[in-house]
Structures are given as C-alpha cells and as structure tokens.
C-alpha positions as a LaTeX table, in Angstrom:
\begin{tabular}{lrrr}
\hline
Residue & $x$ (\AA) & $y$ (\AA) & $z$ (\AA) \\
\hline
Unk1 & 138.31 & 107.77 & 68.80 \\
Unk2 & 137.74 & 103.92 & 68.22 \\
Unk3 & 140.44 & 101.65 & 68.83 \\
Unk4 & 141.83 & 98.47 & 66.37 \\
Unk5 & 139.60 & 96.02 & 68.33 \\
Unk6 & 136.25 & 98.14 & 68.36 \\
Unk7 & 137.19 & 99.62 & 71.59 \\
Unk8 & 137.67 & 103.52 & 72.70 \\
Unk9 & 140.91 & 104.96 & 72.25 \\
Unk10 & 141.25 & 108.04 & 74.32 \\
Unk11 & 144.40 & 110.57 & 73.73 \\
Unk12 & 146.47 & 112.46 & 75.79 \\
Unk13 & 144.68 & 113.19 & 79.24 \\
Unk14 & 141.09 & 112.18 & 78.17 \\
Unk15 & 141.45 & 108.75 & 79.68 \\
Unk16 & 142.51 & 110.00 & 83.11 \\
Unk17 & 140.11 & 113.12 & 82.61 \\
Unk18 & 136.76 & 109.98 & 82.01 \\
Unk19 & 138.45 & 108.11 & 85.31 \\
Unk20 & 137.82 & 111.44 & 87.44 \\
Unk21 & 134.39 & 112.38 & 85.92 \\
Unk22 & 133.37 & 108.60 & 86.19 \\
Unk23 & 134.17 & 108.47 & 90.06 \\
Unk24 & 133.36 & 112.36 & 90.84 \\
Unk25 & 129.75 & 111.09 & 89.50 \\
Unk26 & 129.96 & 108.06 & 91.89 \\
Unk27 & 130.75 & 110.29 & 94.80 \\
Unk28 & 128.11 & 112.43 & 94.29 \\
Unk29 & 125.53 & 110.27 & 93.38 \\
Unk30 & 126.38 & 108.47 & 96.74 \\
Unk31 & 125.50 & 111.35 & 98.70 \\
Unk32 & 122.98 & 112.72 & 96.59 \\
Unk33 & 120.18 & 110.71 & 94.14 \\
Unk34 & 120.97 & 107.31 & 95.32 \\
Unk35 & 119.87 & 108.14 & 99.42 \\
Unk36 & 117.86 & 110.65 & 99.12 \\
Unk37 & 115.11 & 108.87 & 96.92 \\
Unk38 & 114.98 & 105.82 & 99.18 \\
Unk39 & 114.68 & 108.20 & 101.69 \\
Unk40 & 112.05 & 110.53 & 100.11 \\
Unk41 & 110.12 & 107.31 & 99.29 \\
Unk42 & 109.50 & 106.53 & 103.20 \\
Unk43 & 108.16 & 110.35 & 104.00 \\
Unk44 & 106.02 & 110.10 & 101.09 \\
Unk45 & 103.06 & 107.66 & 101.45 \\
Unk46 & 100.93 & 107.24 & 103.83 \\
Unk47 & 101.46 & 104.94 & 106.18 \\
Unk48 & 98.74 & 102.83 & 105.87 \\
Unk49 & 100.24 & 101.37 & 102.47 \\
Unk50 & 103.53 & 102.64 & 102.60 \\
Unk51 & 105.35 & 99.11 & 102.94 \\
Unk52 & 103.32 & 98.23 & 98.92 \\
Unk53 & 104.16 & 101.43 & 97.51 \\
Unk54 & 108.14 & 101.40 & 98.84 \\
Unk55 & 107.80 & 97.74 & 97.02 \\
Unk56 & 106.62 & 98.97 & 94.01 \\
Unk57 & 108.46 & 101.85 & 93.76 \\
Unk58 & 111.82 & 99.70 & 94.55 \\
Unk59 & 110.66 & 97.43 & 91.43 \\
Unk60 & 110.54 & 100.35 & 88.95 \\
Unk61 & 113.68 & 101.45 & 90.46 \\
Unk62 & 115.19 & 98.25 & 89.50 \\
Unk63 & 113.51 & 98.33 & 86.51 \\
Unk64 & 114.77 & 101.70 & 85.79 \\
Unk65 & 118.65 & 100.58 & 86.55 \\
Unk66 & 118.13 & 97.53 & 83.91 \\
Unk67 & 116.39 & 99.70 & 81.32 \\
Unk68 & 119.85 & 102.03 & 81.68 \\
Unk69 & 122.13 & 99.18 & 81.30 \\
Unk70 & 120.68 & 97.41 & 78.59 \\
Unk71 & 120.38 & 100.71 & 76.53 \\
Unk72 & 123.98 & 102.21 & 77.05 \\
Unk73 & 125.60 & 99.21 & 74.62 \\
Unk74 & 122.51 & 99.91 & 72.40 \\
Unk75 & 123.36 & 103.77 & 71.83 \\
Unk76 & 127.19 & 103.47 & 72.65 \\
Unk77 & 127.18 & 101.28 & 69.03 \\
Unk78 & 124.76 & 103.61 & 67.27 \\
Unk79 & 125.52 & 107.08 & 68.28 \\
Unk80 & 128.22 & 107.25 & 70.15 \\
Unk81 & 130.16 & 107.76 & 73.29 \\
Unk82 & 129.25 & 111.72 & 73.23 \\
Unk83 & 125.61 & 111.41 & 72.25 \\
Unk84 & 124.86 & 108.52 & 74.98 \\
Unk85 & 126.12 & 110.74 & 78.04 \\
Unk86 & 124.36 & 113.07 & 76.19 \\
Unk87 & 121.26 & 111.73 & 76.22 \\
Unk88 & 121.30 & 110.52 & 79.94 \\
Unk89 & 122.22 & 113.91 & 80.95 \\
Unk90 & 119.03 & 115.38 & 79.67 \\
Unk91 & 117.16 & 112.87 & 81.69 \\
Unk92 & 119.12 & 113.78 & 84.83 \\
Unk93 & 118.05 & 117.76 & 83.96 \\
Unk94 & 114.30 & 116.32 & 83.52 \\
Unk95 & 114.60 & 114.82 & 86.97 \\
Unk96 & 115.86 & 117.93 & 88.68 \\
Unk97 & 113.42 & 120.06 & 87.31 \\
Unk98 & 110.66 & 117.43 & 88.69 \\
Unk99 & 112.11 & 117.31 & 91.84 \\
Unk100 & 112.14 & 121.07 & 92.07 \\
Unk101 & 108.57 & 121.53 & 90.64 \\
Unk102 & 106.50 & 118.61 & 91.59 \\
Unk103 & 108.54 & 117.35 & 95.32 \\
Unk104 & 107.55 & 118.67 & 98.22 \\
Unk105 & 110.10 & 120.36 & 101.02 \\
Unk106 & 109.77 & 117.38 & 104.08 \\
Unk107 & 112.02 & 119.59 & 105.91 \\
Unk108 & 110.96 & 119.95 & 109.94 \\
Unk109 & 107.92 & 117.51 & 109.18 \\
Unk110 & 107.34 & 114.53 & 110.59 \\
Unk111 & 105.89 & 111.07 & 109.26 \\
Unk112 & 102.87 & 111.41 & 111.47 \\
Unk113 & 101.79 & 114.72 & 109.88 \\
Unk114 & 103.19 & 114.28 & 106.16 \\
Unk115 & 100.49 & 111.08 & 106.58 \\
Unk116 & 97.87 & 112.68 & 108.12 \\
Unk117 & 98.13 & 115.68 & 105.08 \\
Unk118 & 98.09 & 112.99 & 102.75 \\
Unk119 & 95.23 & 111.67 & 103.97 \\
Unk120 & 93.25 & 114.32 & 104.58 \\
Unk121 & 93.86 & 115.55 & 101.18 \\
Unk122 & 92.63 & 112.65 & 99.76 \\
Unk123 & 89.48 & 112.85 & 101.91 \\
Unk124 & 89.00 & 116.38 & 100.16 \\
Unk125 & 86.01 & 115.79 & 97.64 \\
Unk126 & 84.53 & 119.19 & 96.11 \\
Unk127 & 80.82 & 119.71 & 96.67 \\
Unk128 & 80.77 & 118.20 & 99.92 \\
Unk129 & 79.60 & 119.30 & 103.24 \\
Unk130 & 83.05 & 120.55 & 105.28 \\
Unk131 & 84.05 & 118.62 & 108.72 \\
Unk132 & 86.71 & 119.47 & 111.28 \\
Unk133 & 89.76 & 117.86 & 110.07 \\
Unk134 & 91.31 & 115.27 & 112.19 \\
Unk135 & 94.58 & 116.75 & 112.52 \\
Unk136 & 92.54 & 119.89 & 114.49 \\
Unk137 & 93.41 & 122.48 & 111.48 \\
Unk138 & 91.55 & 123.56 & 108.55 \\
Unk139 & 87.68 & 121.48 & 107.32 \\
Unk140 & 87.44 & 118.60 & 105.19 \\
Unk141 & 84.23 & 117.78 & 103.24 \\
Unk142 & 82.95 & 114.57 & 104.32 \\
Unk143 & 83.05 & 110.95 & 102.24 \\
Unk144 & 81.43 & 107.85 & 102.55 \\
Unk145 & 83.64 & 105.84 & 105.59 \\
Unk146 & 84.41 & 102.92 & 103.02 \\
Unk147 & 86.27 & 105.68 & 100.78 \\
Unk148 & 88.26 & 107.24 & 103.20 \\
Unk149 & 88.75 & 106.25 & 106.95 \\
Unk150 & 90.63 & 109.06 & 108.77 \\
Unk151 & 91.26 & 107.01 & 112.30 \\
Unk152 & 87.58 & 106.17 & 112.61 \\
Unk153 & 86.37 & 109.12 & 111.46 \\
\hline
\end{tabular}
C-alpha cells in the first residue's frame, strides 16, 4: 500500500517479511551469481585474450548493474512494487535456464585444457584437410597460420 508521502506502507509482518527476503537474497547471491560469474569468466576464454575479454565482460557487467538501478525507480512508479520484482525475477529464470543450456560443466578441468579446447575448436573449419590436434586427441582440419596459431602449429 502507498504511504501519505508517496512512500510504501507495509502492514502487519510484511515489512519484517521484505527485510528477510531482501537479505536471504543478499546471502545467496553472495555465494552464488555474484562469485561464480567472475569466476566462470576466467575458465572461459582462452588465454591468449583472456585479460580483454574479462575487461569487457566486467564493463557490461557494470553496465548491466546501472541499467538495473536506473530502471527499478522507473517501473517501481509505473507498475508497481509487485510487477518490478516481478519482472526481474523472470530475468533471473532466463539466466538459469542459459546457464543450464548454453554453460559448460568446468568441473575437474583445468585452464590449460579448457584453452587448448577452445582453441582447437576454433581451428575446426569444415572442408578442410584433418591434422593431429595439438592437445594429442582427436584431428583438426588445417587453417591458414595467420587465422589460427595453435603454439606454432
């Protein structure tokens, strides 16, 4: 409910009842979102331009953060307490299905091989000729050295 100066009036135990869910999110996005992407963001690029891509990846996280807090006001005065959560939830179910569909398990792996994979897979042209793969596995068709240097190879 609104309150006389244009503020939210909550009744009964819905104040104390936002206070937990506000800090239970804090909690768990501390152990949960907030590390793990930083995290996720070091295993996943290659390490030959990791330190641009952790730097633009920190910008649209920033970015991201801003767009958040400049909307919330926006839709708080428009729609609604309800509706705003509402809306920022479904983004949070987007992201977990993402994660689930499109992130791969890092688990046991190390940064050495996730950038080797990465690299060989970008090496991987169809059409051309296959060549032992650097990493000793499966074959890689070649490509022209300037397109894709596999540690001289």
């Amino acid at each position: 409910a609104q309150g006389g100066a244009g503020g939210i009036e909550m009744q009964g135990n819905q104040g104390v009842v936002a206070l937990v869910a506000a800090n239970a999110y804090i909690a768990f996005f501390a152990f949960s979102w907030g590390p793990i992407m930083w995290v996720m963001l070091g295993e996943m690029f290659p390490n030959r331009f990791r330190g641009a891509a952790l730097s633009i990846c920190g910008v649209v996280q920033w970015l991201s953060n801003f767009l958040v807090t400049w909307t919330f006001p926006v839709l708080l005065g428009s729609v609604g307490l309800g509706v705003s959560y509402g809306i920022y939830a479904a983004c949070g179910v987007v992201a977990f299905v993402f994660v689930r569909l499109f992130v791969a398990d890092t688990k046991g792996r190390t940064l050495e091989a996730m950038s080797r994979q990465a690299e060989v897979a970008s090496c991987t042209e169809a059409g051309d000729a296959p060549r032992p793969c650097p990493s000793g596995g499966a074959t890689t068709p070649p490509r022209p050295a300037a397109r894709c240097r596999l540690g001289g190879v």
